[in-house]
Amino acid sequence: LHSAVTRIQVQRPGFNYTFAHICILNNDKTCIVDDIVHVLEELKAARSSNRTNFAITYPITHLKDGREVYNGHQLGGVTVHSKDRVKSAEAIQLTYYLQAINSLNDMVAEKWESIFCDTVELFQKSNRKVKMYPFTSSSLKEDFQKTSRVSERYLITSLVLVVTLAVLCCSMQDCVRSKPWLGLLGLLTVTLATLTAAGIINLTGGKYNSTFLGIPFVMLGHGLYGTFEMLSSWRKTREDQHVKERTAAVFADSMLSFSLTTAMYLVTFGIGASPFTNIEAARIFCCNSCIAIFFNYLYVLSFYGSSLVFTGYIENNYQHSIFCRKVPKPEVLQEKPAWYRFLLTAKFSEDTDDSEETNTYESHLLVWFLKRYYCDWITNTYVKPFVVLFYLVYISFALMGYLQVSEGSDLSNIVATATRTIEYTTAQQKYFSNYSPVIGFYIYESIEYWNTSVQEDVLEYTKGFVRISWFESYLNYLRKLNISTGLPKKNFTDMLRNSFLKTPQFAHFSEDIIFSKKYNNEVDVVASRMFLVAKTMETKREELYDLLETLRKLSLTSKVKFIVFNPSFVYMDRYASSVGAPLQNSCISALFLLFFSAFLVADSLINVWLTLTVASVEFGVIGFMTLWKVELDCISVLCLIYGINYTIDNCAPLLSTFVLGKEFTRTKWVKNALEVHGVAILQSYLCYIVGLIPLAAVPSNLTRTLFRCLFLIALVTFFHCFAILPVILTFLPPSKKKRKEKKNPENREEIECVEMVDMDSTRVVDQITTV
């Protein structure tokens, strides 16, 4: 396999590049390859010459030239005899290092990586007993973007399901008052806003990434609720009013709350799109969400509002809600076939008296269900204890999950499932988790290496690690020669340069030391490096991150100035900030929302209830998310930020209606709040869940995280809106009776009587008006 890889050619005009042309070179101008390749070559030579005394030790072995090399990250699944001698190994990891010094070299290296993957797959077909997992510098990017491609047909399915359900939710048996077109146009409004945002991001040079898959669902949760709330407000208006008056009543009733929730979305995602967020993917996601939400608000005001007016005129003219044809009177319908009468069923205003006029929309299934059954059932005295008990169970499980929250730093969490990244990381964690990655330990200042106390300090810092160290090897070298390690500076340095580094088995250490000549020709070691490996489980990322933080803190307080580095630390640091930054921003957003809403709400009690509800929902989502094997990573944190807004979107109108209600009992106002806002919440929830379901089938870990987080947010919020809040609000203070306005002498009632006198001088009271 190694020979096949080194023979790979990249054809360019006039020249064919091989691995030897683009590899990284060492001091003797040969390609740097893994030490395990040299071990296998020596093993092969020993077998061909029938030598049986060749042994490989683990995790440090010796080559034929006497060099000590670390093979813990190159041999996996190792079984050892006594004295660390390798009996067998289940896996070998080979790494090839390429240069990227200019654009041509970078292009050739990228093409070489592509051919490399094809070569390994071809080699796999001819050697089926060996499993091979190639991984290159571009694999993660390709597999991350693959999520978008594999999601296309599932998103189309989701769109079809949402369209169908949105139309059904706006339909009723009455063909005049049914509004199926508004369900379709509401979804079209959300789609137009999302496409507008995508177009603006594209035109301004923005970069697409797979996290954008979450934006349509953010818009679906917010936009559809706004349109359904407007439709619900339309049903509350009187049919004998003019369309303009009804439309004005709809906007006055629903657009204030929709404007406030839109402003809160813009604030939270706006902070996420600001320079406070140092993760580009999260920043672009929040920026795109802000643009989409802003245009959705404009389209609801203009496009959807105009559509509502149009359907209002159709209703006033008694035209069919789908075909726009004039609906005939009942006496004319009696002469038509049954199917014709079914399609054109409608109730005319002259067929109903004044007491029934306000109930013409109650034939809608959801309105009828909430008003006739659910509101009475959920406020029933015998149901309330079970709901409270269920809430305590909910809190218990949420707490159990909350205490087990783990920060996810696995690369496989953000890519499609059947990809090279998944296969490679799975194999690496299975076979190469006994030791941490090789950590570079860099001493970046001139220290007194010859001083015994400094030697003890350096050895103390690296104690407990498997070490590949010129310093320790040099001290052992001096001891073998029976020379004290506490030599004078000149003798210590001369012995290092002229004896130790000239020995073949230690010559490779010359790359780890930088010498400098001073003005008096005195040679000094100005910097050096060593390599450390910790015995740890790489599957426990927190353990590795704790190790990194411990070494960093030690580097700040130690006498010897050093830094530690490994390429994986870059990803770990990036990951830490990808979780920390959005969490920080969400906290800022939450504080701003509390401050902002304190000035906007009519009663401070609304703010208190809203805060408690958001805290309860977020706590539950985090807990159940953990129990559902979802780690706290960038995707899940973005979903939690959205969860704050989604909860406010659905719960704020309910709480506002309840808190501002006066003179009736709390139970009465709970029922009233559910009747007024419950239908819109239920309609948007059903469409949202149906849209999410196809996302669960996408073969991608990113969409799996997205589905589980958004599903939990929707489910827990729905549970609070229709169970927890309606029950808790009925028995927690303050009482509604205490909030009645008391009469005082300044607010006297004046009664004005208008009297009519007939010819017989009989006085008749005609009208009494309270002023």
mmCIF file of C-alpha atoms in Angstrom, residues 392-689:
data_model
loop_
_atom_site.group_PDB
_atom_site.id
_atom_site.type_symbol
_atom_site.label_atom_id
_atom_site.label_comp_id
_atom_site.label_asym_id
_atom_site.label_seq_id
_atom_site.Cartn_x
_atom_site.Cartn_y
_atom_site.Cartn_z
ATOM 1 C CA LEU A 392 -42.805 17.096 38.621
ATOM 2 C CA VAL A 393 -41.869 13.966 36.654
ATOM 3 C CA TYR A 394 -40.837 16.218 33.756
ATOM 4 C CA ILE A 395 -38.598 18.304 36.052
ATOM 5 C CA SER A 396 -37.071 15.155 37.588
ATOM 6 C CA PHE A 397 -36.064 13.656 34.238
ATOM 7 C CA ALA A 398 -34.870 17.034 32.981
ATOM 8 C CA LEU A 399 -32.665 17.403 36.068
ATOM 9 C CA MET A 400 -31.294 13.897 35.581
ATOM 10 C CA GLY A 401 -30.306 14.775 32.017
ATOM 11 C CA TYR A 402 -29.037 18.240 32.956
ATOM 12 C CA LEU A 403 -26.550 16.716 35.417
ATOM 13 C CA GLN A 404 -25.145 14.541 32.609
ATOM 14 C CA VAL A 405 -24.642 17.283 30.010
ATOM 15 C CA SER A 406 -21.497 16.699 27.973
ATOM 16 C CA GLU A 407 -19.779 18.959 25.483
ATOM 17 C CA GLY A 408 -19.537 17.286 22.089
ATOM 18 C CA SER A 409 -16.256 17.645 20.209
ATOM 19 C CA ASP A 410 -16.508 14.664 17.890
ATOM 20 C CA LEU A 411 -16.006 15.522 14.226
ATOM 21 C CA SER A 412 -18.608 12.937 13.243
ATOM 22 C CA ASN A 413 -21.372 15.038 14.855
ATOM 23 C CA ILE A 414 -21.414 17.559 11.999
ATOM 24 C CA VAL A 415 -21.173 15.353 8.890
ATOM 25 C CA ALA A 416 -23.328 12.919 6.928
ATOM 26 C CA THR A 417 -23.304 9.342 8.249
ATOM 27 C CA ALA A 418 -22.024 7.193 5.356
ATOM 28 C CA THR A 419 -18.838 9.203 4.817
ATOM 29 C CA ARG A 420 -15.074 8.796 5.095
ATOM 30 C CA THR A 421 -14.964 11.051 8.145
ATOM 31 C CA ILE A 422 -17.319 8.786 10.096
ATOM 32 C CA GLU A 423 -15.479 5.607 9.118
ATOM 33 C CA TYR A 424 -12.065 7.095 9.853
ATOM 34 C CA THR A 425 -12.955 8.645 13.232
ATOM 35 C CA THR A 426 -14.782 5.471 14.316
ATOM 36 C CA ALA A 427 -11.738 3.322 13.513
ATOM 37 C CA GLN A 428 -9.373 5.832 15.134
ATOM 38 C CA GLN A 429 -11.364 5.940 18.373
ATOM 39 C CA LYS A 430 -11.650 2.160 18.423
ATOM 40 C CA TYR A 431 -7.988 1.319 17.853
ATOM 41 C CA PHE A 432 -5.953 4.418 18.775
ATOM 42 C CA SER A 433 -7.535 5.664 21.982
ATOM 43 C CA ASN A 434 -4.925 4.323 24.410
ATOM 44 C CA TYR A 435 -2.736 7.397 24.078
ATOM 45 C CA SER A 436 -3.355 11.067 23.482
ATOM 46 C CA PRO A 437 -2.053 12.796 20.348
ATOM 47 C CA VAL A 438 1.628 13.706 20.445
ATOM 48 C CA ILE A 439 1.942 17.019 22.310
ATOM 49 C CA GLY A 440 4.770 19.370 21.405
ATOM 50 C CA PHE A 441 6.511 20.819 24.488
ATOM 51 C CA TYR A 442 8.404 23.950 23.358
ATOM 52 C CA ILE A 443 10.859 25.831 25.582
ATOM 53 C CA TYR A 444 11.088 29.209 23.878
ATOM 54 C CA GLU A 445 13.798 30.914 25.954
ATOM 55 C CA SER A 446 17.388 30.253 26.863
ATOM 56 C CA ILE A 447 17.529 28.402 30.195
ATOM 57 C CA GLU A 448 20.330 26.863 32.217
ATOM 58 C CA TYR A 449 20.052 23.303 30.930
ATOM 59 C CA TRP A 450 23.337 22.455 32.690
ATOM 60 C CA ASN A 451 21.941 23.452 36.086
ATOM 61 C CA THR A 452 20.762 20.376 38.048
ATOM 62 C CA SER A 453 17.836 22.250 39.641
ATOM 63 C CA VAL A 454 16.605 23.357 36.191
ATOM 64 C CA GLN A 455 16.983 19.774 34.965
ATOM 65 C CA GLU A 456 14.823 18.582 37.842
ATOM 66 C CA ASP A 457 12.191 21.223 37.036
ATOM 67 C CA VAL A 458 11.973 20.219 33.369
ATOM 68 C CA LEU A 459 11.739 16.525 34.243
ATOM 69 C CA GLU A 460 9.058 17.304 36.828
ATOM 70 C CA TYR A 461 6.922 19.120 34.256
ATOM 71 C CA THR A 462 7.071 16.157 31.870
ATOM 72 C CA LYS A 463 6.634 13.540 34.589
ATOM 73 C CA GLY A 464 3.880 10.999 33.938
ATOM 74 C CA PHE A 465 4.089 11.319 30.149
ATOM 75 C CA VAL A 466 5.588 8.982 27.594
ATOM 76 C CA ARG A 467 8.468 11.185 26.415
ATOM 77 C CA ILE A 468 10.410 11.501 23.166
ATOM 78 C CA SER A 469 12.957 13.967 24.484
ATOM 79 C CA TRP A 470 16.447 14.993 23.417
ATOM 80 C CA PHE A 471 16.955 16.352 26.925
ATOM 81 C CA GLU A 472 16.241 13.110 28.747
ATOM 82 C CA SER A 473 18.196 11.093 26.157
ATOM 83 C CA TYR A 474 21.168 13.424 26.556
ATOM 84 C CA LEU A 475 21.142 13.137 30.351
ATOM 85 C CA ASN A 476 21.008 9.323 30.065
ATOM 86 C CA TYR A 477 23.825 9.504 27.513
ATOM 87 C CA LEU A 478 26.010 11.408 30.013
ATOM 88 C CA ARG A 479 25.209 8.972 32.798
ATOM 89 C CA LYS A 480 26.204 6.002 30.618
ATOM 90 C CA LEU A 481 29.574 7.692 30.085
ATOM 91 C CA ASN A 482 29.829 8.212 33.874
ATOM 92 C CA ILE A 483 29.825 11.967 33.379
ATOM 93 C CA SER A 484 27.963 14.237 35.769
ATOM 94 C CA THR A 485 24.891 15.939 34.311
ATOM 95 C CA GLY A 486 25.816 19.111 36.184
ATOM 96 C CA LEU A 487 28.639 20.108 33.831
ATOM 97 C CA PRO A 488 29.742 23.694 33.312
ATOM 98 C CA LYS A 489 27.837 25.512 30.588
ATOM 99 C CA LYS A 490 30.590 25.325 27.937
ATOM 100 C CA ASN A 491 31.305 21.621 28.532
ATOM 101 C CA PHE A 492 27.588 20.796 28.600
ATOM 102 C CA THR A 493 26.964 22.557 25.274
ATOM 103 C CA ASP A 494 30.093 21.257 23.544
ATOM 104 C CA MET A 495 29.353 17.676 24.557
ATOM 105 C CA LEU A 496 25.789 18.137 23.255
ATOM 106 C CA ARG A 497 26.872 19.513 19.870
ATOM 107 C CA ASN A 498 30.045 17.556 19.138
ATOM 108 C CA SER A 499 29.360 14.174 20.725
ATOM 109 C CA PHE A 500 25.684 13.500 21.412
ATOM 110 C CA LEU A 501 24.216 14.904 18.170
ATOM 111 C CA LYS A 502 26.998 13.326 16.095
ATOM 112 C CA THR A 503 25.988 9.840 17.259
ATOM 113 C CA PRO A 504 23.755 8.265 14.518
ATOM 114 C CA GLN A 505 21.041 7.131 16.904
ATOM 115 C CA PHE A 506 20.670 10.647 18.319
ATOM 116 C CA ALA A 507 21.346 12.676 15.178
ATOM 117 C CA HIS A 508 17.628 13.217 14.506
ATOM 118 C CA PHE A 509 17.446 15.287 17.695
ATOM 119 C CA SER A 510 19.324 18.076 15.924
ATOM 120 C CA GLU A 511 15.925 19.173 14.516
ATOM 121 C CA ASP A 512 14.693 19.735 18.084
ATOM 122 C CA ILE A 513 17.388 22.187 19.209
ATOM 123 C CA ILE A 514 18.218 25.732 18.054
ATOM 124 C CA PHE A 515 21.720 26.964 18.790
ATOM 125 C CA SER A 516 22.869 30.553 18.674
ATOM 126 C CA LYS A 517 26.338 32.100 18.788
ATOM 127 C CA LYS A 518 26.855 35.118 20.997
ATOM 128 C CA TYR A 519 29.242 38.028 20.412
ATOM 129 C CA ASN A 520 32.059 36.147 22.209
ATOM 130 C CA ASN A 521 31.538 33.031 20.053
ATOM 131 C CA GLU A 522 29.868 31.309 22.986
ATOM 132 C CA VAL A 523 27.205 28.827 21.834
ATOM 133 C CA ASP A 524 23.878 28.798 23.626
ATOM 134 C CA VAL A 525 20.654 26.770 23.319
ATOM 135 C CA VAL A 526 18.050 29.462 22.656
ATOM 136 C CA ALA A 527 15.056 27.135 22.127
ATOM 137 C CA SER A 528 14.237 23.455 22.086
ATOM 138 C CA ARG A 529 11.331 21.055 21.876
ATOM 139 C CA MET A 530 10.292 17.700 23.295
ATOM 140 C CA PHE A 531 7.300 15.462 22.583
ATOM 141 C CA LEU A 532 4.917 14.169 25.227
ATOM 142 C CA VAL A 533 2.181 11.552 25.070
ATOM 143 C CA ALA A 534 -0.375 10.958 27.819
ATOM 144 C CA LYS A 535 -1.956 7.648 28.632
ATOM 145 C CA THR A 536 -5.606 8.585 28.168
ATOM 146 C CA MET A 537 -8.817 7.632 26.437
ATOM 147 C CA GLU A 538 -9.328 9.817 23.382
ATOM 148 C CA THR A 539 -13.014 9.006 23.413
ATOM 149 C CA LYS A 540 -13.103 11.048 26.622
ATOM 150 C CA ARG A 541 -12.532 14.439 25.022
ATOM 151 C CA GLU A 542 -13.046 16.221 28.320
ATOM 152 C CA GLU A 543 -10.048 14.332 29.731
ATOM 153 C CA LEU A 544 -7.843 15.533 26.880
ATOM 154 C CA TYR A 545 -9.147 19.073 27.169
ATOM 155 C CA ASP A 546 -8.464 19.076 30.927
ATOM 156 C CA LEU A 547 -4.929 17.891 30.214
ATOM 157 C CA LEU A 548 -4.445 20.749 27.754
ATOM 158 C CA GLU A 549 -5.749 23.320 30.227
ATOM 159 C CA THR A 550 -3.547 21.942 33.023
ATOM 160 C CA LEU A 551 -0.425 22.237 30.865
ATOM 161 C CA ARG A 552 -1.386 25.760 29.799
ATOM 162 C CA LYS A 553 -1.879 26.920 33.382
ATOM 163 C CA LEU A 554 1.434 25.327 34.312
ATOM 164 C CA SER A 555 3.182 27.188 31.466
ATOM 165 C CA LEU A 556 2.013 30.506 32.935
ATOM 166 C CA THR A 557 3.244 29.835 36.460
ATOM 167 C CA SER A 558 6.381 27.732 35.928
ATOM 168 C CA LYS A 559 9.966 28.962 36.163
ATOM 169 C CA VAL A 560 10.687 27.509 32.741
ATOM 170 C CA LYS A 561 8.780 29.331 29.989
ATOM 171 C CA PHE A 562 7.174 26.841 27.598
ATOM 172 C CA ILE A 563 4.155 26.337 25.372
ATOM 173 C CA VAL A 564 2.317 23.146 24.372
ATOM 174 C CA PHE A 565 0.802 22.422 20.965
ATOM 175 C CA ASN A 566 -0.846 19.753 18.867
ATOM 176 C CA PRO A 567 -2.882 20.300 15.657
ATOM 177 C CA SER A 568 -5.927 18.796 17.383
ATOM 178 C CA PHE A 569 -5.746 21.574 19.979
ATOM 179 C CA VAL A 570 -6.785 24.023 17.250
ATOM 180 C CA TYR A 571 -10.031 22.133 16.775
ATOM 181 C CA MET A 572 -10.528 21.745 20.534
ATOM 182 C CA ASP A 573 -10.035 25.483 21.107
ATOM 183 C CA ARG A 574 -12.335 26.240 18.206
ATOM 184 C CA TYR A 575 -14.890 23.850 19.618
ATOM 185 C CA ALA A 576 -14.655 25.376 23.105
ATOM 186 C CA SER A 577 -15.338 28.822 21.662
ATOM 187 C CA SER A 578 -18.096 27.472 19.404
ATOM 188 C CA VAL A 579 -19.980 26.362 22.509
ATOM 189 C CA GLY A 580 -18.915 29.195 24.809
ATOM 190 C CA ALA A 581 -19.559 32.082 22.410
ATOM 191 C CA PRO A 582 -23.170 31.188 21.503
ATOM 192 C CA LEU A 583 -23.913 30.414 25.168
ATOM 193 C CA GLN A 584 -22.510 33.795 26.154
ATOM 194 C CA ASN A 585 -24.526 35.478 23.418
ATOM 195 C CA SER A 586 -27.713 33.671 24.420
ATOM 196 C CA CYS A 587 -27.272 34.879 28.007
ATOM 197 C CA ILE A 588 -26.767 38.452 26.761
ATOM 198 C CA SER A 589 -29.851 38.037 24.570
ATOM 199 C CA ALA A 590 -31.917 36.688 27.461
ATOM 200 C CA LEU A 591 -30.919 39.599 29.728
ATOM 201 C CA PHE A 592 -31.675 42.078 26.966
ATOM 202 C CA LEU A 593 -35.068 40.473 26.370
ATOM 203 C CA LEU A 594 -35.969 40.735 30.037
ATOM 204 C CA PHE A 595 -34.904 44.372 30.119
ATOM 205 C CA PHE A 596 -36.594 45.087 26.802
ATOM 206 C CA SER A 597 -39.892 43.415 27.661
ATOM 207 C CA ALA A 598 -40.100 45.192 31.046
ATOM 208 C CA PHE A 599 -40.785 48.452 29.172
ATOM 209 C CA LEU A 600 -43.094 46.960 26.545
ATOM 210 C CA VAL A 601 -45.517 44.745 28.435
ATOM 211 C CA ALA A 602 -48.595 46.273 30.020
ATOM 212 C CA ASP A 603 -48.080 44.392 33.292
ATOM 213 C CA SER A 604 -44.802 43.345 34.911
ATOM 214 C CA LEU A 605 -46.429 40.037 35.875
ATOM 215 C CA ILE A 606 -46.336 39.045 32.191
ATOM 216 C CA ASN A 607 -42.572 39.475 32.271
ATOM 217 C CA VAL A 608 -42.258 37.303 35.394
ATOM 218 C CA TRP A 609 -44.392 34.487 33.962
ATOM 219 C CA LEU A 610 -42.606 34.653 30.628
ATOM 220 C CA THR A 611 -39.192 34.411 32.294
ATOM 221 C CA LEU A 612 -40.226 31.401 34.371
ATOM 222 C CA THR A 613 -41.743 29.670 31.332
ATOM 223 C CA VAL A 614 -38.639 30.207 29.173
ATOM 224 C CA ALA A 615 -36.405 28.916 31.998
ATOM 225 C CA SER A 616 -38.594 25.826 32.446
ATOM 226 C CA VAL A 617 -38.636 25.068 28.707
ATOM 227 C CA GLU A 618 -34.877 25.555 28.220
ATOM 228 C CA PHE A 619 -34.085 23.475 31.312
ATOM 229 C CA GLY A 620 -36.275 20.642 30.055
ATOM 230 C CA VAL A 621 -34.891 20.772 26.514
ATOM 231 C CA ILE A 622 -31.268 20.611 27.741
ATOM 232 C CA GLY A 623 -32.085 17.703 30.066
ATOM 233 C CA PHE A 624 -34.035 15.604 27.571
ATOM 234 C CA MET A 625 -31.556 16.488 24.824
ATOM 235 C CA THR A 626 -28.811 14.871 26.914
ATOM 236 C CA LEU A 627 -30.939 11.813 27.636
ATOM 237 C CA TRP A 628 -31.503 11.532 23.873
ATOM 238 C CA LYS A 629 -27.721 11.315 23.276
ATOM 239 C CA VAL A 630 -27.349 14.867 21.939
ATOM 240 C CA GLU A 631 -24.186 16.612 23.072
ATOM 241 C CA LEU A 632 -23.805 20.333 23.655
ATOM 242 C CA ASP A 633 -22.135 21.542 20.462
ATOM 243 C CA CYS A 634 -22.475 24.530 18.147
ATOM 244 C CA ILE A 635 -25.621 23.181 16.435
ATOM 245 C CA SER A 636 -27.484 22.324 19.633
ATOM 246 C CA VAL A 637 -26.568 25.667 21.235
ATOM 247 C CA LEU A 638 -27.930 27.565 18.201
ATOM 248 C CA CYS A 639 -31.129 25.551 18.586
ATOM 249 C CA LEU A 640 -31.319 26.492 22.286
ATOM 250 C CA ILE A 641 -31.020 30.176 21.361
ATOM 251 C CA TYR A 642 -33.883 29.697 18.908
ATOM 252 C CA GLY A 643 -35.821 27.879 21.647
ATOM 253 C CA ILE A 644 -35.923 31.083 23.740
ATOM 254 C CA ASN A 645 -37.655 32.924 20.907
ATOM 255 C CA TYR A 646 -39.948 30.026 20.016
ATOM 256 C CA THR A 647 -41.191 29.804 23.603
ATOM 257 C CA ILE A 648 -41.845 33.558 23.761
ATOM 258 C CA ASP A 649 -43.596 33.376 20.383
ATOM 259 C CA ASN A 650 -46.133 30.814 21.612
ATOM 260 C CA CYS A 651 -46.506 31.597 25.316
ATOM 261 C CA ALA A 652 -46.487 35.417 25.351
ATOM 262 C CA PRO A 653 -50.001 35.889 23.820
ATOM 263 C CA LEU A 654 -51.493 33.331 26.239
ATOM 264 C CA LEU A 655 -49.892 34.928 29.284
ATOM 265 C CA SER A 656 -50.730 38.450 28.141
ATOM 266 C CA THR A 657 -54.427 37.637 27.672
ATOM 267 C CA PHE A 658 -54.599 35.956 31.074
ATOM 268 C CA VAL A 659 -52.702 38.577 33.085
ATOM 269 C CA LEU A 660 -54.521 41.571 31.586
ATOM 270 C CA GLY A 661 -57.958 40.018 32.089
ATOM 271 C CA LYS A 662 -60.044 41.407 34.958
ATOM 272 C CA GLU A 663 -63.269 40.858 36.919
ATOM 273 C CA PHE A 664 -63.718 37.166 36.093
ATOM 274 C CA THR A 665 -62.125 34.135 37.751
ATOM 275 C CA ARG A 666 -58.677 32.834 36.799
ATOM 276 C CA THR A 667 -60.222 29.678 35.343
ATOM 277 C CA LYS A 668 -62.463 31.777 33.115
ATOM 278 C CA TRP A 669 -59.488 33.762 31.784
ATOM 279 C CA VAL A 670 -57.423 30.607 31.223
ATOM 280 C CA LYS A 671 -60.262 29.226 29.091
ATOM 281 C CA ASN A 672 -60.558 32.533 27.290
ATOM 282 C CA ALA A 673 -56.800 32.668 26.560
ATOM 283 C CA LEU A 674 -56.856 29.134 25.151
ATOM 284 C CA GLU A 675 -59.925 29.860 23.005
ATOM 285 C CA VAL A 676 -58.389 33.048 21.614
ATOM 286 C CA HIS A 677 -54.810 31.873 20.960
ATOM 287 C CA GLY A 678 -54.914 28.080 21.289
ATOM 288 C CA VAL A 679 -56.028 27.389 17.712
ATOM 289 C CA ALA A 680 -53.129 29.358 16.177
ATOM 290 C CA ILE A 681 -50.622 27.650 18.485
ATOM 291 C CA LEU A 682 -52.046 24.209 17.691
ATOM 292 C CA GLN A 683 -52.084 24.841 13.931
ATOM 293 C CA SER A 684 -48.480 26.084 13.805
ATOM 294 C CA TYR A 685 -47.330 23.247 16.083
ATOM 295 C CA LEU A 686 -48.906 20.552 13.895
ATOM 296 C CA CYS A 687 -47.364 22.028 10.717
ATOM 297 C CA TYR A 688 -43.992 22.403 12.448
ATOM 298 C CA ILE A 689 -43.871 18.813 13.708
#
